[in-house]
Short mmCIF file of C-alpha atoms in Angstrom, two decimals:
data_model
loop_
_atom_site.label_atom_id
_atom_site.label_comp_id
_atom_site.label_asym_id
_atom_site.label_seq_id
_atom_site.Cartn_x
_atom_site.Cartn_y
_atom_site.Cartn_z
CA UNK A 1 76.70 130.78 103.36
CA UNK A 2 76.60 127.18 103.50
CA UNK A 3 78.25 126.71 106.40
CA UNK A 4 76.71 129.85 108.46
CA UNK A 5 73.44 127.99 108.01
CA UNK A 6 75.33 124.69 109.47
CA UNK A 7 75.87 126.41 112.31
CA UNK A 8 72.63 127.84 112.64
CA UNK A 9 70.90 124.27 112.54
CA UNK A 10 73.48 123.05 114.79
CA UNK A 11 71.97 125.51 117.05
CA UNK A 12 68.29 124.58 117.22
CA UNK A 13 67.20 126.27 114.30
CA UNK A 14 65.22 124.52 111.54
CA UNK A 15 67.13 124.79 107.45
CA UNK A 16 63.72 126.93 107.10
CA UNK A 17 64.18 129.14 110.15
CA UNK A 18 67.96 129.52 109.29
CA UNK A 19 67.11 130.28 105.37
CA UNK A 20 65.07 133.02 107.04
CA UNK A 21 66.82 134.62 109.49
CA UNK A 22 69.85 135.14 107.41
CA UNK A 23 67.85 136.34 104.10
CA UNK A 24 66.45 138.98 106.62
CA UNK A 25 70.21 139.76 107.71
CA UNK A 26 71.08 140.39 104.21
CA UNK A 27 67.67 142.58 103.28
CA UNK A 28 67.61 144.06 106.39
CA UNK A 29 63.79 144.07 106.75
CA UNK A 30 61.31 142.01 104.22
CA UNK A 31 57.77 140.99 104.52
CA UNK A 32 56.68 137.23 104.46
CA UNK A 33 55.69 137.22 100.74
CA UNK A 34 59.03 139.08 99.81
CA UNK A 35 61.03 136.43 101.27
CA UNK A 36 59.05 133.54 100.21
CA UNK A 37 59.66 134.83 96.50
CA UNK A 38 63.15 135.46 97.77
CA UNK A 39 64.10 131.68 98.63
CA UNK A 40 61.26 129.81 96.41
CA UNK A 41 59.42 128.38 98.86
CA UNK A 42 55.70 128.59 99.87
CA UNK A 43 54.46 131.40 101.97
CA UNK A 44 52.38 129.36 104.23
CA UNK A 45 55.64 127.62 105.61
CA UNK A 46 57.58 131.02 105.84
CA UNK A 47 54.92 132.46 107.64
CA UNK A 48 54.89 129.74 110.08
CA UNK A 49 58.26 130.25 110.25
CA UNK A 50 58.34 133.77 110.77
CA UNK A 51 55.54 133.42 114.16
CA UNK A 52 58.12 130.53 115.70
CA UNK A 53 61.05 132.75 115.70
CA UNK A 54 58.60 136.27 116.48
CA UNK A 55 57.40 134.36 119.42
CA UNK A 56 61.01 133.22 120.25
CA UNK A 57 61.87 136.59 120.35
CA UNK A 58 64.91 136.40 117.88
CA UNK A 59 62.37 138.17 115.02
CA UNK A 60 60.78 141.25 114.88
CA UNK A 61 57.59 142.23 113.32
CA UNK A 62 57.12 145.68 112.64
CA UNK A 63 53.74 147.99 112.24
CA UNK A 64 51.68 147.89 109.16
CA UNK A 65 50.42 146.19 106.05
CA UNK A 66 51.77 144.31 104.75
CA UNK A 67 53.94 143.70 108.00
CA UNK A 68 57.49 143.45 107.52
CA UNK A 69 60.03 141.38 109.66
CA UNK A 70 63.95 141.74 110.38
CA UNK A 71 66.55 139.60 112.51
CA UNK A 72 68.38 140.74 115.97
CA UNK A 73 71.83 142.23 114.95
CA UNK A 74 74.72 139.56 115.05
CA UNK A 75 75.86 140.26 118.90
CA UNK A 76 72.53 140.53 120.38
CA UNK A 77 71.37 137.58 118.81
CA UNK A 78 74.36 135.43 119.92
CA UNK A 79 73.51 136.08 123.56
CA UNK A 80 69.92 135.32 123.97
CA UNK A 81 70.90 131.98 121.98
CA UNK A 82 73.91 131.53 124.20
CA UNK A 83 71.93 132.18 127.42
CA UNK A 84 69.21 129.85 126.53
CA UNK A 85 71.75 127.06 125.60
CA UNK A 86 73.73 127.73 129.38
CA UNK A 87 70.23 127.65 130.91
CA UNK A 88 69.00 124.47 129.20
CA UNK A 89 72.66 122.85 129.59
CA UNK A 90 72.09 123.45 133.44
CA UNK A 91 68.73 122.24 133.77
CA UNK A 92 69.69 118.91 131.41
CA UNK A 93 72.92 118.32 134.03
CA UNK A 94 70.97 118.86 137.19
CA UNK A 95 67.88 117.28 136.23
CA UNK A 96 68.90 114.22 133.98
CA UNK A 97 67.99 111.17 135.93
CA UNK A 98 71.31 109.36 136.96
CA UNK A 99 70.64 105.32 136.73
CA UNK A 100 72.72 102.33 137.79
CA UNK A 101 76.25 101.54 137.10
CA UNK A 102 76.97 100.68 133.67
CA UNK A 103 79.39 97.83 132.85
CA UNK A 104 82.53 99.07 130.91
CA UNK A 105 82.34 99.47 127.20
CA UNK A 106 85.12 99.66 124.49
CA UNK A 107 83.68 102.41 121.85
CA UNK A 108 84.84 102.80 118.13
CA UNK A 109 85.40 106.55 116.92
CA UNK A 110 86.79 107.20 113.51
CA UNK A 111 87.20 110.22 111.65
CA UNK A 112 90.15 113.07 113.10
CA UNK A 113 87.47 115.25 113.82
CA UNK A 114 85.44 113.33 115.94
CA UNK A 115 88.62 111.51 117.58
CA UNK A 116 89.89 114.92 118.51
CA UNK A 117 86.59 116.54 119.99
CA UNK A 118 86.01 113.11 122.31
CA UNK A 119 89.88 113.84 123.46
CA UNK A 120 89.01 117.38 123.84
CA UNK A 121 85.95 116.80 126.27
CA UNK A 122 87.85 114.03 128.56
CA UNK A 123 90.92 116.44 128.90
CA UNK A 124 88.39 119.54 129.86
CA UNK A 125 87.25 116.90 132.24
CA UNK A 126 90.36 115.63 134.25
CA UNK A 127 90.90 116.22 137.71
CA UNK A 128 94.35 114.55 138.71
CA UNK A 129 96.26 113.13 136.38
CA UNK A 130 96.54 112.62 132.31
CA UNK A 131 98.96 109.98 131.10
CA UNK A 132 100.17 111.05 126.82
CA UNK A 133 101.70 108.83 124.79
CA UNK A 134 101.85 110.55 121.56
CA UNK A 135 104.27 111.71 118.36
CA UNK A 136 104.65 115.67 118.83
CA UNK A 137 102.36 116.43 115.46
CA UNK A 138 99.68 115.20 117.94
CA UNK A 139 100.79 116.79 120.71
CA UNK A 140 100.80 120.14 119.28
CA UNK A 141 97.06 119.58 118.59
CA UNK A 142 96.05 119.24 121.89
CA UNK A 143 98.60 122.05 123.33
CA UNK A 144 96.01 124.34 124.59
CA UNK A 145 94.04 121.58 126.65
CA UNK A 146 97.02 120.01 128.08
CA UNK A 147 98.11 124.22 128.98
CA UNK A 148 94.61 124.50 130.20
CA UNK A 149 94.89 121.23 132.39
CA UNK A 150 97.84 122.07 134.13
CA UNK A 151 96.96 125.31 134.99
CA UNK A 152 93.93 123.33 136.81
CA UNK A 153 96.65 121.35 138.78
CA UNK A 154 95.95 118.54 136.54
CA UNK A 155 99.72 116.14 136.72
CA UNK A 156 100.97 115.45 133.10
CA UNK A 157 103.07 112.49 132.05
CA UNK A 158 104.50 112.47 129.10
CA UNK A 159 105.91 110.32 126.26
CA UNK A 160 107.21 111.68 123.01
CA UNK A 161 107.69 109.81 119.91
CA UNK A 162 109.03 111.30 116.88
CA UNK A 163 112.07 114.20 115.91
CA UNK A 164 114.71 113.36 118.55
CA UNK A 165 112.91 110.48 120.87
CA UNK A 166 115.01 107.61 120.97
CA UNK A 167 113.43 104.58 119.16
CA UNK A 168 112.39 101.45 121.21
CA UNK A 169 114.80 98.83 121.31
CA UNK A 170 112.23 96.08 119.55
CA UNK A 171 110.77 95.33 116.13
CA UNK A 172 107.26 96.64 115.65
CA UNK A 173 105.08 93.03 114.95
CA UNK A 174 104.37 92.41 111.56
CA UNK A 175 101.02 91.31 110.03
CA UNK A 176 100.21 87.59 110.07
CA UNK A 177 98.87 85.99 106.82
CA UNK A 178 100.24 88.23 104.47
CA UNK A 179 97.98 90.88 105.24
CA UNK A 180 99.06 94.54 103.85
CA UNK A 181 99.18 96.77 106.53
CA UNK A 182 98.21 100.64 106.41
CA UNK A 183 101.48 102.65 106.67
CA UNK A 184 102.09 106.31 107.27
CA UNK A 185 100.38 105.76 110.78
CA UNK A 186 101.13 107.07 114.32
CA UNK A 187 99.80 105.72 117.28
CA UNK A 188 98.90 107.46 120.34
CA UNK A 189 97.38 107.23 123.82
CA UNK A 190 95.77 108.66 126.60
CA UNK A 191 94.98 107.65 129.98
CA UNK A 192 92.97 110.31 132.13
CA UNK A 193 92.40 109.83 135.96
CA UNK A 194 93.30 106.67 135.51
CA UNK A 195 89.99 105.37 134.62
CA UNK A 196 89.40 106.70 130.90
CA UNK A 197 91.57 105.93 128.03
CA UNK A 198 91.62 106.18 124.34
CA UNK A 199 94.29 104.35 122.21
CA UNK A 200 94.28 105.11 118.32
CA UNK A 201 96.57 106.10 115.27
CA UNK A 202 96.43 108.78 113.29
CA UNK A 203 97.28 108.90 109.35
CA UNK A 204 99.18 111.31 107.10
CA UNK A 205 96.20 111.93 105.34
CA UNK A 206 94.82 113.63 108.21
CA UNK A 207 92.50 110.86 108.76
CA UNK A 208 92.36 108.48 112.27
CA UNK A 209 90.61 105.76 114.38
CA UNK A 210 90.42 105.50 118.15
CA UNK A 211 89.26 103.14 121.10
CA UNK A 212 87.83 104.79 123.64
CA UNK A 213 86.97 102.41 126.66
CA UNK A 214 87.26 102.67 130.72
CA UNK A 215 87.98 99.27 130.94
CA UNK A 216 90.38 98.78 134.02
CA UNK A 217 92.30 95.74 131.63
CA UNK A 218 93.21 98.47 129.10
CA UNK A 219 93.68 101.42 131.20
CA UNK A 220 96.26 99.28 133.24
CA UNK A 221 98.01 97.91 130.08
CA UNK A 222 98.48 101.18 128.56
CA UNK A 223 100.02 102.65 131.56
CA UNK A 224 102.70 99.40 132.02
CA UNK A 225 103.10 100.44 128.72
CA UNK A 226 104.14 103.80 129.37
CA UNK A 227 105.76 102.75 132.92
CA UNK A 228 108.19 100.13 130.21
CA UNK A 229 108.68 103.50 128.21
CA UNK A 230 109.89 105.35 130.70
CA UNK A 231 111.93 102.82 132.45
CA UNK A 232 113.87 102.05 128.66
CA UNK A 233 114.14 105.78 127.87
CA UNK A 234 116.00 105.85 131.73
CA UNK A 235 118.23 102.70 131.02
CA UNK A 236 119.19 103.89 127.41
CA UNK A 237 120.20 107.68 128.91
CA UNK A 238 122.02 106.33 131.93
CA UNK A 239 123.92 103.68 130.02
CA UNK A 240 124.08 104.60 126.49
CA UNK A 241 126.14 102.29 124.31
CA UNK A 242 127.30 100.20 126.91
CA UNK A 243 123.68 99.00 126.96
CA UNK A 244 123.58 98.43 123.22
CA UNK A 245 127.33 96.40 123.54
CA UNK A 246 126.41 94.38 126.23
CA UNK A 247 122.80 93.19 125.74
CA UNK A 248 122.25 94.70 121.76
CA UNK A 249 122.78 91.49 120.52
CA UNK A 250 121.04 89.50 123.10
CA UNK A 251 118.02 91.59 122.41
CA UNK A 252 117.84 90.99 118.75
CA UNK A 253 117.89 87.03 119.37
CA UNK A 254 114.59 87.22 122.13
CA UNK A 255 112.74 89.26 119.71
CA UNK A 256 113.75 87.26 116.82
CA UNK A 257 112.55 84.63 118.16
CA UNK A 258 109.11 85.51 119.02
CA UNK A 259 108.12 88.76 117.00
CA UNK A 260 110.13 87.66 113.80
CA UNK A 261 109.11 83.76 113.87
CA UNK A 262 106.18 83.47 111.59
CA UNK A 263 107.99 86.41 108.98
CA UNK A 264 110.68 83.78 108.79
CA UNK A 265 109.06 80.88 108.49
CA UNK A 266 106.75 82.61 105.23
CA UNK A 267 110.09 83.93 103.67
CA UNK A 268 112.03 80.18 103.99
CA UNK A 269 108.19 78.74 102.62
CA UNK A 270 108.32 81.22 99.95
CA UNK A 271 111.91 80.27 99.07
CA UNK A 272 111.40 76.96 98.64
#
C-alpha cells in the first residue's frame, strides 16, 4: 500500500488525492462522507479532493443523493496519466528557455540508487561513443543500457576488472596520515561522448558515491587512464612472463619509491 501511494505522489497526485483514489479502488464506489469516515480525515478536504480529480477527469461522480464517486480502472487510468506526462514532457523540452553556456561543474551523488539512475539517463543519452571502466558486478547492472546503446550504433570500450582480468602491475596508494580507509570498495568509470564522465566506487553493502562532472581535465584523465589500461593489458598478453622477468623487478623499485615512500618512512618511525 505504502509504496502504491509513493508512486502515486510521484506522479502529481497529492497523499490526499492518492489516499482517495485507491480507497475508491478497493470499495469500488463510496460517497464523500463514506470515505472521509473511511481514512479519518475531514470531509471538507475530501470533498475538495474529490472535485480536483472529477474535474481532472480521473474520478467519476455518479447520479443521486448522496452522490457517490469511483476511480478509472487500473489500465485506463495509466494512460490518460501517461499521455498527460508525454504531453507536458514535450511542451517542458520545446519550450524551456535555453540560456548561456554554463561553466563546467564537478557534482556529488551518493546513494546506489541515485548513482545508478544519473548513469542510466547519460547512457540513454549517448550518441557516439561510451568509454567503461568497471568490475563485472557493475557491469551486469547496466547490461541492458549498454545492449540498448549499441543497438543505437553507440561504440563501446571496455575495461573489466574483477574474475579473470589481469591485475595492474602497481600498488594501489595508501592513505597518508594514518587515515583508515573504507575497504570492500570497487571503483568504476564512465566517459560518454567524450564530454560527460562519472568516476565513483561502489561498496559491498550495496551502497556508493560518484563524481559526475564534464570537465575536459577529468574526462581526458580518465580516458589516459583507460588508454594506460589497455596498452598494459596488450604488453602483459603479448609478452607474458618475459615482461614480469625482465622489468618485474625494476617495476617494484619505481613504485617503491614513490607510492610506498611515506608507508615506509611511518613503519621505520613507528619502529623506533
Amino acid at each position: 500500500m505504502e509504496q502504491l501511494l509513493l508512486h502515486l505522489r510521484n506522479l502529481g497526485f497529492t497523499e490526499m488525492e492518492s489516499k482517495i483514489m485507491v480507497e475508491l479502488a478497493t470499495k469500488g464506489q463510496a460517497s464523500g462522507y463514506e470515505v472521509a469516515k473511511q481514512l479519518g480525515v475531514s470531509r471538507s478536504n475530501v470533498y475538495a479532493a474529490l472535485q480536483r480529480l472529477t474535474q481532472q477527469g480521473y474520478v467519476r461522480c455518479g447520479e443521486g443523493e448522496p452522490a457517490r464517486y469511483s476511480v478509472l480502472d487500473p489500465e485506463e487510468l495509466a494512460t490518460m496519466i501517461s499521455g498527460r506526462v508525454q504531453a507536458s514532457l514535450a511542451y517542458m523540452e520545446s519550450e524551456m528557455p535555453r540560456g548561456g553556456p554554463v561553466s563546467p561543474s564537478f557534482y556529488n551523488v551518493e546513494g546506489d540508487r541515485n548513482v545508478t539512475g544519473a548513469l542510466i539517463r547519460q547512457l540513454n543519452l549517448a550518441a557516439q561513443e561510451i568509454v567503461v571502466d568497471v568490475w563485472r558486478e557493475e557491469a551486469s547492472l547496466l547490461r541492458s543500457e549498454l545492449e540498448q546503446a549499441e543497438l543505437r550504433g553507440v561504440k563501446l570500450l571496455w575495461a573489466f576488472d574483477g574474475g579473470n582480468a589481469a591485475q595492474a602491475p602497481y600498488p594501489v596508494w595508501p592513505p597518508l596520515g594514518g587515515k583508515p580507509q573504507r575497504s570492500g570498495g570497487r571503483k568504476f568509470s564512465f566517459v560518454i561522448d567524450r564530454s560527460w564522465c562519472m568516476l565513483g566506487m561502489r561498496y559491498e553493502d550495496g551502497t556508493a558515491q560518484a563524481v559526475v562532472t564534464e570537465h575536459p581535465v577529468l574526462v581526458e584523465l580518465l580516458l589516459n587512464h583507460f588508454t594506460q589500461e589497455m596498452v598494459l593489458f596488450e604488453l602483459e598478453e603479448d609478452m607474458g612472463p618475459e615482461l614480469q622477468k625482465r622489468y618485474g623487478e625494476r617495476y617494484s623499485r619505481i613504485y617503491n619509491k614513490y607510492v610506498l615512500h611515506d608507508q615506509d618512512e611511518a613503519g621505520e618511525e613507528q619502529a623506533e
